Amino acid sequence: MRLTTSQGASVPESAVIELRERLRGPVITEEDQEYPAAKAIWNAYFERRPGAIVRVQGAADVITAVRFAKEHDILLAVTGGGHCFAGTGSCEGGLVIDTSALKGIRVDPERRTVQAQPGLLQGEFDAETMHFGLAVTGSQESYIGIGGMTLGGGLGWLGRYRGLLVDNLLSADIVLASGEVRRAGPEDDADLFWAIRGGGGNFGVATAFEYKLHPQGDCLAGLLAFPVAETGAVARRLGEFNESAPDALTTSFAFLTVDGEPAVGLGYVHADTSAGAEEAVAPLAGLGRKPLLNHVGRMPYLAVQRMLDDNTVAGRRLYARSFHMAELHPEAVEVLGDGYASNPSPLSLVGGGLMGGVMAQLPPDATAFPHREGYLVSVLSQWEDESEDEQNIRWTQDVYERVLPYTTGGVYVNHLGDDGPQRVGDAYGVNYPRLRALKAQYDPENVFRVNHNILPAD
């Protein structure tokens, strides 16, 4: 695949040669041996063939690549960890800015802050901060990049306890569509700072972040499972339990198979073992008649952050529909359970988790991320053979349509699939008009559009 303009015309080879000469990092094209690995993304269903991949070595490379793409009218995508339900870290025939080499990190244990670059994976970030006994909300999988995680809002096991990742963001360096670099913070470019805290990659390329950190020790983590016939009753009791759950406790539900039989599973993490954690989680074992599984124990935080890593694996094909529910409707959970029982692939996942707590102490318009309460739920089909695409996609869409009456209409932007522009508006809710106005201010030509795109206001 040759590098092409957004209109399909080939970019002259002389321009590509000039780009190589102006960059510190490599420009990888299909003639290069490493191209197949460089173009690979986490979700193989959406894999594309970019015309060139720029593995940037610093902000200067990002500026050069952005200006080059704009000058030659080239479709531009940005990737870090490569993890995205909708595969927006790549584009057909365009230019990909790959930030995966930007892995600088420096912890200030006295100020309890950390400066970090977007190429870090969650596990790399956590390992460095936990060396000092400090952490901040991050992805529940260690292989996800912190760049996209941050810009989308940042949910994780510590969200109810410490707030969203963007609630702990102190500043960020952003390369705009003009090629300018801005440091966005509460007092510097406050509108841009508001927009990037949940607005995804719509406003520029992040090259550095600074976060607030918090003391973090071991966690109390557990997994329960009950017969699937008890799904409605378990969901009702879990919803009642969650109404008074401490902020340090996050609960989730998912469907699984135990000894060959379908079951409804409950997972939980209590992030503060000094605060009566055992007593707080004890009622969970009584949500059903008799648990099929009841595993509980203290775990190092780094282990907690890795415990879901095997649920989704890079290179599989994946199709997702996600949504918010204001309450844990027992009927909705039963619909999800029925859907899980009919899934065409044993790799597929259906489940959701509790929000609220500290993250809900801020109003919906405090940052671009608006949906801070209730439950985030996902239906994820996973499979490996391209011939099974149609049946898995159809299953995902069918389960989603059946549960739709129980949803709020909201969705977490980092969990969007190829849902279309209407769902982008749903992801931002009351904040969408302001985001569109700011998009028109910072990126009026919509250079950054290979994403869950916020259209510039007219």
Coordinates of C-alpha atoms in Angstrom, one line a residue:
M1 CA 0.0 0.0 0.0
R2 CA 1.5 3.3 -1.1
L3 CA 1.1 6.4 0.9
T4 CA -1.8 8.3 -0.5
T5 CA -3.7 11.6 0.0
S6 CA -7.2 11.5 1.4
Q7 CA -8.4 11.8 -2.2
G8 CA -6.6 8.6 -3.2
A9 CA -3.7 10.2 -5.1
S10 CA -0.2 8.8 -4.5
V11 CA 2.2 10.9 -2.4
P12 CA 5.5 11.5 -4.4
E13 CA 8.3 9.3 -3.3
S14 CA 10.5 12.4 -3.0
A15 CA 8.2 13.7 -0.3
V16 CA 8.5 10.5 1.7
I17 CA 12.3 10.6 1.3
E18 CA 12.3 14.2 2.6
L19 CA 10.1 13.1 5.5
R20 CA 12.6 10.4 6.4
E21 CA 15.4 13.0 6.4
R22 CA 13.6 15.3 8.8
L23 CA 12.8 12.7 11.4
R24 CA 14.8 11.0 14.1
G25 CA 12.5 8.0 14.2
P26 CA 12.1 5.5 11.3
V27 CA 9.4 5.8 8.6
I28 CA 8.2 2.2 8.0
T29 CA 6.5 1.3 4.7
E30 CA 5.4 -1.9 3.1
E31 CA 8.8 -2.4 1.5
D32 CA 10.4 -2.7 5.0
Q33 CA 10.7 -6.1 6.7
E34 CA 9.2 -4.9 9.9
Y35 CA 6.1 -3.5 8.2
P36 CA 3.8 -6.5 9.1
A37 CA 4.6 -6.2 12.8
A38 CA 4.5 -2.4 12.8
K39 CA 1.0 -2.2 11.2
A40 CA -0.5 -4.9 13.5
I41 CA -3.1 -3.7 16.0
W42 CA -4.8 -5.4 18.9
N43 CA -8.1 -6.0 17.2
A44 CA -7.4 -8.0 14.0
Y45 CA -10.9 -7.5 12.7
F46 CA -10.1 -3.8 12.0
E47 CA -6.5 -4.2 10.8
R48 CA -5.6 -1.9 7.9
R49 CA -2.7 -1.2 5.6
P50 CA -1.3 2.3 6.2
G51 CA 0.9 3.9 3.6
A52 CA 3.6 4.7 6.2
I53 CA 4.2 4.4 10.0
V54 CA 6.3 7.0 11.7
R55 CA 7.8 5.6 15.0
V56 CA 8.3 9.0 16.6
Q57 CA 11.2 9.6 19.0
G58 CA 10.0 12.8 20.6
A59 CA 7.7 15.9 20.3
A60 CA 9.8 17.2 17.3
D61 CA 9.0 14.1 15.3
V62 CA 5.3 14.4 16.1
I63 CA 5.3 18.0 15.0
T64 CA 7.0 17.1 11.7
A65 CA 4.7 14.2 11.0
V66 CA 1.5 16.2 11.7
R67 CA 2.7 19.1 9.5
F68 CA 3.6 16.6 6.7
A69 CA 0.2 15.0 6.8
K70 CA -1.6 18.3 6.7
E71 CA 0.6 19.7 3.9
H72 CA 0.0 16.7 1.7
D73 CA -3.7 16.1 2.7
I74 CA -2.9 12.6 4.1
L75 CA -5.2 10.7 6.4
L76 CA -3.6 10.7 9.9
A77 CA -4.0 8.1 12.7
V78 CA -2.3 8.0 16.1
T79 CA -1.4 4.8 18.0
G80 CA 0.5 4.0 21.2
G81 CA -0.4 0.6 22.7
G82 CA -2.5 -0.3 19.6
H83 CA -5.5 -1.3 21.8
C84 CA -8.8 0.0 20.5
F85 CA -12.2 -1.8 20.0
A86 CA -12.7 0.1 16.7
G87 CA -9.1 -0.1 15.4
T88 CA -8.8 3.7 15.1
G89 CA -5.0 3.5 15.6
S90 CA -4.5 2.8 11.9
C91 CA -5.9 3.9 8.5
E92 CA -5.9 2.6 5.0
G93 CA -3.2 4.3 2.9
G94 CA -2.6 7.0 5.4
L95 CA 0.1 8.0 7.9
V96 CA 0.3 6.5 11.4
I97 CA 2.1 8.3 14.2
D98 CA 3.3 5.5 16.4
T99 CA 4.2 6.8 19.9
S100 CA 5.1 3.4 21.3
A101 CA 8.8 4.4 21.7
L102 CA 7.9 7.3 24.0
K103 CA 8.3 5.5 27.3
G104 CA 9.9 8.1 29.6
I105 CA 8.6 8.2 33.2
R106 CA 9.7 10.0 36.3
V107 CA 8.1 9.7 39.7
D108 CA 8.4 12.4 42.3
P109 CA 7.6 10.5 45.6
E110 CA 7.6 13.7 47.7
R111 CA 5.1 15.5 45.6
R112 CA 3.3 12.3 44.8
T113 CA 3.3 13.0 41.1
V114 CA 4.5 11.3 37.9
Q115 CA 5.5 12.6 34.5
A116 CA 5.0 10.0 31.8
Q117 CA 4.9 9.6 28.1
P118 CA 2.1 8.0 26.0
G119 CA 4.0 5.0 24.7
L120 CA 4.1 3.4 28.2
L121 CA 1.8 0.4 28.7
Q122 CA -0.2 0.2 31.8
G123 CA 2.0 -2.5 33.4
E124 CA 5.1 -0.5 32.7
F125 CA 3.6 2.6 34.3
D126 CA 2.3 0.7 37.3
A127 CA 5.6 -1.0 37.9
E128 CA 7.4 2.3 38.2
T129 CA 4.9 4.1 40.4
M130 CA 4.4 1.1 42.7
H131 CA 8.1 1.0 43.4
F132 CA 7.3 4.0 45.5
G133 CA 4.0 2.6 46.8
L134 CA 2.0 5.0 44.7
A135 CA -0.6 4.5 42.0
V136 CA -3.4 6.2 40.1
T137 CA -6.5 4.8 38.3
G138 CA -5.5 2.9 35.2
S139 CA -6.7 0.3 32.8
Q140 CA -7.6 -3.1 34.2
E141 CA -5.3 -4.8 31.6
S142 CA -1.6 -4.3 31.8
Y143 CA -1.0 -4.3 28.0
I144 CA -3.1 -1.2 27.3
G145 CA -1.3 2.1 26.4
I146 CA -1.7 5.0 28.8
G147 CA -2.0 7.6 26.0
G148 CA -5.4 6.5 24.7
M149 CA -6.5 5.4 28.1
T150 CA -6.0 8.9 29.5
L151 CA -7.5 10.9 26.6
G152 CA -10.7 8.7 26.7
G153 CA -11.2 9.3 30.4
G154 CA -9.5 6.4 32.2
L155 CA -11.6 3.8 34.1
G156 CA -10.1 1.1 36.3
W157 CA -10.2 -0.7 39.7
L158 CA -9.3 2.5 41.5
G159 CA -11.9 4.7 39.8
R160 CA -14.4 4.7 42.6
Y161 CA -11.6 5.2 45.2
R162 CA -9.4 7.8 43.5
G163 CA -11.5 9.2 40.6
L164 CA -11.0 8.8 36.9
L165 CA -7.5 8.9 35.5
V166 CA -8.4 12.3 34.0
D167 CA -9.5 13.6 37.4
N168 CA -5.9 13.0 38.4
L169 CA -4.4 14.6 35.3
L170 CA -2.4 17.7 36.2
S171 CA -1.2 18.7 32.7
A172 CA -0.5 17.4 29.2
D173 CA 1.7 18.4 26.3
I174 CA -0.4 18.4 23.1
V175 CA 0.7 18.8 19.5
L176 CA -2.1 20.6 17.7
A177 CA -3.2 20.3 14.1
S178 CA -1.2 23.5 13.4
G179 CA 2.0 21.9 14.6
E180 CA 2.0 24.1 17.7
V181 CA 2.8 22.5 21.1
R182 CA 0.6 23.5 24.0
R183 CA 0.9 22.6 27.7
A184 CA -2.7 22.2 28.8
G185 CA -3.5 22.5 32.5
P186 CA -6.0 24.1 34.8
E187 CA -4.5 27.5 34.3
D188 CA -2.8 27.1 30.9
D189 CA -5.1 26.5 28.0
A190 CA -7.9 25.5 30.3
D191 CA -10.4 24.9 27.5
L192 CA -8.0 22.5 25.8
F193 CA -7.3 20.8 29.2
W194 CA -11.1 20.3 29.7
A195 CA -11.5 18.9 26.2
I196 CA -8.6 16.3 26.3
R197 CA -9.9 14.9 29.6
G198 CA -12.2 12.5 27.8
G199 CA -12.3 13.9 24.3
G200 CA -10.1 11.2 22.9
G201 CA -7.6 12.0 20.2
N202 CA -9.8 14.7 18.6
F203 CA -7.7 17.7 19.7
G204 CA -4.1 16.7 19.1
V205 CA -1.3 14.2 19.8
A206 CA -0.2 13.9 23.4
T207 CA 3.5 13.7 24.0
A208 CA 3.6 13.9 27.8
F209 CA 1.4 13.7 30.9
E210 CA 1.7 14.6 34.5
Y211 CA -0.6 12.9 37.0
K212 CA -1.3 13.0 40.7
L213 CA -0.5 9.8 42.6
H214 CA -1.9 8.2 45.7
P215 CA -0.6 5.7 48.3
Q216 CA -1.5 2.1 47.4
G217 CA -0.9 -1.2 49.1
D218 CA -2.3 -4.7 48.6
C219 CA -5.9 -5.2 47.6
L220 CA -8.5 -7.7 48.6
A221 CA -9.8 -9.4 45.4
G222 CA -12.4 -12.1 44.9
L223 CA -14.4 -14.1 42.4
L224 CA -17.8 -15.7 43.1
A225 CA -20.0 -17.7 40.8
F226 CA -23.6 -18.8 41.1
P227 CA -25.8 -21.0 39.0
V228 CA -27.1 -19.0 36.0
A229 CA -30.7 -19.8 37.1
E230 CA -30.2 -17.4 40.0
T231 CA -29.1 -14.5 37.7
G232 CA -32.1 -12.3 38.4
A233 CA -32.0 -12.7 42.1
V234 CA -28.2 -12.3 42.3
A235 CA -28.4 -9.1 40.2
R236 CA -31.1 -7.6 42.3
R237 CA -29.2 -8.3 45.6
L238 CA -25.9 -7.0 44.0
G239 CA -27.6 -3.8 43.0
E240 CA -28.9 -3.3 46.6
F241 CA -25.5 -4.1 48.0
N242 CA -23.8 -1.6 45.7
E243 CA -26.0 1.2 46.9
S244 CA -24.0 1.4 50.1
A245 CA -20.7 -0.1 48.9
P246 CA -17.6 1.8 50.2
D247 CA -15.7 3.9 47.7
A248 CA -12.7 1.6 47.9
L249 CA -14.8 -1.3 46.7
T250 CA -15.5 -2.0 43.0
T251 CA -17.8 -4.8 42.0
S252 CA -18.4 -6.3 38.6
F253 CA -20.4 -9.1 37.0
A254 CA -19.7 -11.4 34.1
F255 CA -21.0 -14.6 32.7
L256 CA -18.7 -17.6 32.7
T257 CA -18.6 -21.4 32.6
V258 CA -18.0 -23.5 35.7
D259 CA -17.6 -27.3 35.4
G260 CA -19.2 -27.1 31.9
E261 CA -22.2 -25.2 33.0
P262 CA -23.1 -21.5 32.5
A263 CA -22.9 -19.3 35.7
V264 CA -23.1 -15.7 36.7
G265 CA -19.9 -14.5 38.2
L266 CA -19.2 -11.6 40.5
G267 CA -15.7 -10.1 40.8
Y268 CA -14.6 -7.5 43.2
V269 CA -11.5 -5.5 44.3
H270 CA -11.3 -3.6 47.6
A271 CA -8.4 -1.2 47.3
D272 CA -7.9 -0.4 51.0
T273 CA -7.2 -3.5 53.1
S274 CA -6.7 -1.3 56.2
A275 CA -10.4 -0.4 56.3
G276 CA -12.3 -3.5 57.2
A277 CA -12.2 -4.9 53.7
E278 CA -13.1 -8.5 54.7
E279 CA -16.2 -7.3 56.5
A280 CA -17.2 -5.1 53.6
V281 CA -17.1 -7.9 51.1
A282 CA -18.5 -10.7 53.3
P283 CA -22.2 -10.1 52.2
L284 CA -21.3 -10.8 48.6
A285 CA -21.0 -14.6 49.2
G286 CA -24.7 -14.6 50.3
L287 CA -26.1 -13.0 47.2
G288 CA -27.0 -16.5 45.9
R289 CA -28.0 -19.7 47.6
K290 CA -24.6 -21.4 47.4
P291 CA -21.6 -20.2 45.5
L292 CA -20.1 -22.5 42.9
L293 CA -16.9 -20.6 43.3
N294 CA -15.7 -18.4 46.2
H295 CA -12.1 -17.3 45.8
V296 CA -10.9 -14.4 47.9
G297 CA -7.5 -13.2 49.0
R298 CA -5.0 -10.4 49.4
M299 CA -3.2 -9.5 46.2
P300 CA -0.4 -7.1 45.3
Y301 CA -1.8 -4.2 43.3
L302 CA 0.4 -5.1 40.3
A303 CA -1.2 -8.6 40.3
V304 CA -4.7 -7.1 40.4
Q305 CA -3.8 -5.1 37.4
R306 CA -2.8 -8.2 35.5
M307 CA -5.5 -10.6 36.5
L308 CA -7.8 -9.9 33.4
D309 CA -5.0 -9.9 30.9
D310 CA -6.0 -13.3 29.4
N311 CA -9.6 -12.3 28.8
T312 CA -8.7 -10.5 25.5
V313 CA -5.6 -11.3 23.5
A314 CA -3.9 -9.3 20.8
G315 CA -4.5 -10.6 17.3
R316 CA -8.0 -12.0 17.8
R317 CA -11.0 -10.6 15.9
L318 CA -13.3 -8.6 18.2
Y319 CA -16.6 -6.7 17.9
A320 CA -18.1 -4.7 20.7
R321 CA -21.2 -2.9 21.9
S322 CA -21.0 -1.1 25.2
F323 CA -23.5 1.0 27.2
H324 CA -24.4 2.5 30.5
M325 CA -27.2 1.5 32.8
A326 CA -28.4 3.8 35.7
E327 CA -29.3 0.7 37.8
L328 CA -28.5 -3.0 37.7
H329 CA -31.8 -4.1 36.3
P330 CA -32.3 -7.8 37.0
E331 CA -34.2 -8.2 33.8
A332 CA -31.4 -6.7 31.8
V333 CA -28.8 -8.9 33.4
E334 CA -31.0 -11.9 32.6
V335 CA -31.2 -10.8 29.0
L336 CA -27.4 -10.6 28.9
G337 CA -27.2 -14.1 30.5
D338 CA -29.5 -15.5 27.8
G339 CA -27.4 -13.8 25.2
Y340 CA -24.2 -15.2 26.6
A341 CA -25.6 -18.7 26.5
S342 CA -26.2 -18.4 22.7
N343 CA -22.9 -16.9 21.7
P344 CA -21.2 -18.6 18.8
S345 CA -17.7 -18.3 20.3
P346 CA -16.4 -19.5 23.7
L347 CA -14.0 -16.6 23.7
S348 CA -16.8 -14.0 23.9
L349 CA -17.4 -11.9 27.0
V350 CA -20.5 -10.3 28.6
G351 CA -20.3 -8.2 31.8
G352 CA -20.2 -4.9 33.5
G353 CA -18.9 -3.0 36.5
L354 CA -20.0 -0.4 39.1
M355 CA -19.1 3.2 38.7
G356 CA -19.8 6.1 41.1
G357 CA -17.9 6.6 44.3
V358 CA -15.3 9.4 44.1
M359 CA -15.6 9.8 40.4
A360 CA -19.2 10.8 40.8
Q361 CA -18.3 13.6 43.2
L362 CA -17.7 15.8 40.1
P363 CA -20.6 16.9 37.9
P364 CA -20.9 15.6 34.3
D365 CA -19.5 18.8 32.8
A366 CA -16.4 18.9 35.0
T367 CA -14.4 17.2 32.2
A368 CA -15.3 16.0 28.8
F369 CA -16.1 12.6 30.3
P370 CA -19.7 12.9 31.5
H371 CA -21.0 9.4 32.5
R372 CA -19.8 9.0 36.1
E373 CA -22.5 6.9 37.8
G374 CA -24.3 3.7 37.3
Y375 CA -22.9 0.7 35.5
L376 CA -20.7 0.3 32.4
V377 CA -21.6 -2.9 30.5
S378 CA -20.0 -4.5 27.4
V379 CA -20.9 -7.3 25.0
L380 CA -17.7 -8.4 23.3
S381 CA -17.5 -11.1 20.7
Q382 CA -14.1 -12.6 20.1
W383 CA -13.1 -15.1 17.5
E384 CA -10.1 -16.1 15.4
D385 CA -11.3 -17.1 11.9
E386 CA -12.4 -14.5 9.4
S387 CA -15.0 -16.9 8.1
E388 CA -16.8 -16.5 11.4
D389 CA -17.1 -12.7 11.2
E390 CA -20.8 -12.5 10.3
Q391 CA -22.2 -14.8 12.9
N392 CA -20.2 -13.1 15.7
I393 CA -21.1 -9.6 14.7
R394 CA -24.8 -10.5 14.3
W395 CA -24.7 -12.1 17.8
T396 CA -23.2 -8.9 19.4
Q397 CA -25.7 -6.6 17.7
D398 CA -28.6 -8.9 18.6
V399 CA -27.8 -9.0 22.3
Y400 CA -27.2 -5.2 22.4
E401 CA -30.6 -4.5 20.7
R402 CA -32.4 -6.8 23.3
V403 CA -30.8 -5.0 26.3
L404 CA -31.1 -1.5 24.8
P405 CA -34.4 -0.6 26.6
Y406 CA -32.6 -0.8 29.9
T407 CA -29.8 1.5 29.0
T408 CA -29.4 5.3 29.5
G409 CA -28.1 5.9 26.0
G410 CA -24.6 6.8 27.3
V411 CA -21.4 5.0 26.5
Y412 CA -17.7 5.2 27.4
V413 CA -15.8 6.5 24.4
N414 CA -12.9 4.1 25.0
H415 CA -15.4 1.2 24.6
L416 CA -17.0 2.3 21.4
G417 CA -16.9 0.0 18.4
D418 CA -17.9 1.1 14.9
D419 CA -21.1 2.4 16.3
G420 CA -21.3 5.5 14.1
P421 CA -21.5 9.3 14.7
Q422 CA -24.7 9.2 16.8
R423 CA -23.0 7.1 19.5
V424 CA -20.1 9.6 19.6
G425 CA -22.7 12.2 20.6
D426 CA -24.1 9.8 23.1
A427 CA -20.7 9.2 24.6
Y428 CA -20.3 12.9 25.4
G429 CA -23.9 13.8 26.3
V430 CA -24.3 17.3 27.7
N431 CA -20.7 18.1 26.8
Y432 CA -21.0 17.4 23.1
P433 CA -21.9 21.0 22.0
R434 CA -19.0 22.5 23.9
L435 CA -16.6 19.8 22.5
R436 CA -17.8 20.6 18.9
A437 CA -17.1 24.3 19.5
L438 CA -13.6 23.6 20.8
K439 CA -12.9 21.2 18.0
A440 CA -13.7 24.1 15.6
Q441 CA -11.2 26.2 17.5
Y442 CA -8.3 23.8 17.8
D443 CA -8.8 21.6 14.7
P444 CA -11.2 23.3 12.3
E445 CA -10.1 21.2 9.3
N446 CA -10.6 18.0 11.3
V447 CA -7.1 16.7 10.7
F448 CA -7.5 14.4 13.7
R449 CA -10.5 12.5 12.5
V450 CA -9.4 8.8 12.6
N451 CA -11.0 8.3 16.0
H452 CA -14.4 8.5 17.5
N453 CA -14.8 11.8 15.7
I454 CA -16.1 15.0 17.2
L455 CA -17.2 17.1 14.2
P456 CA -16.2 20.7 14.3
A457 CA -19.1 23.1 14.9
D458 CA -20.3 25.0 11.9

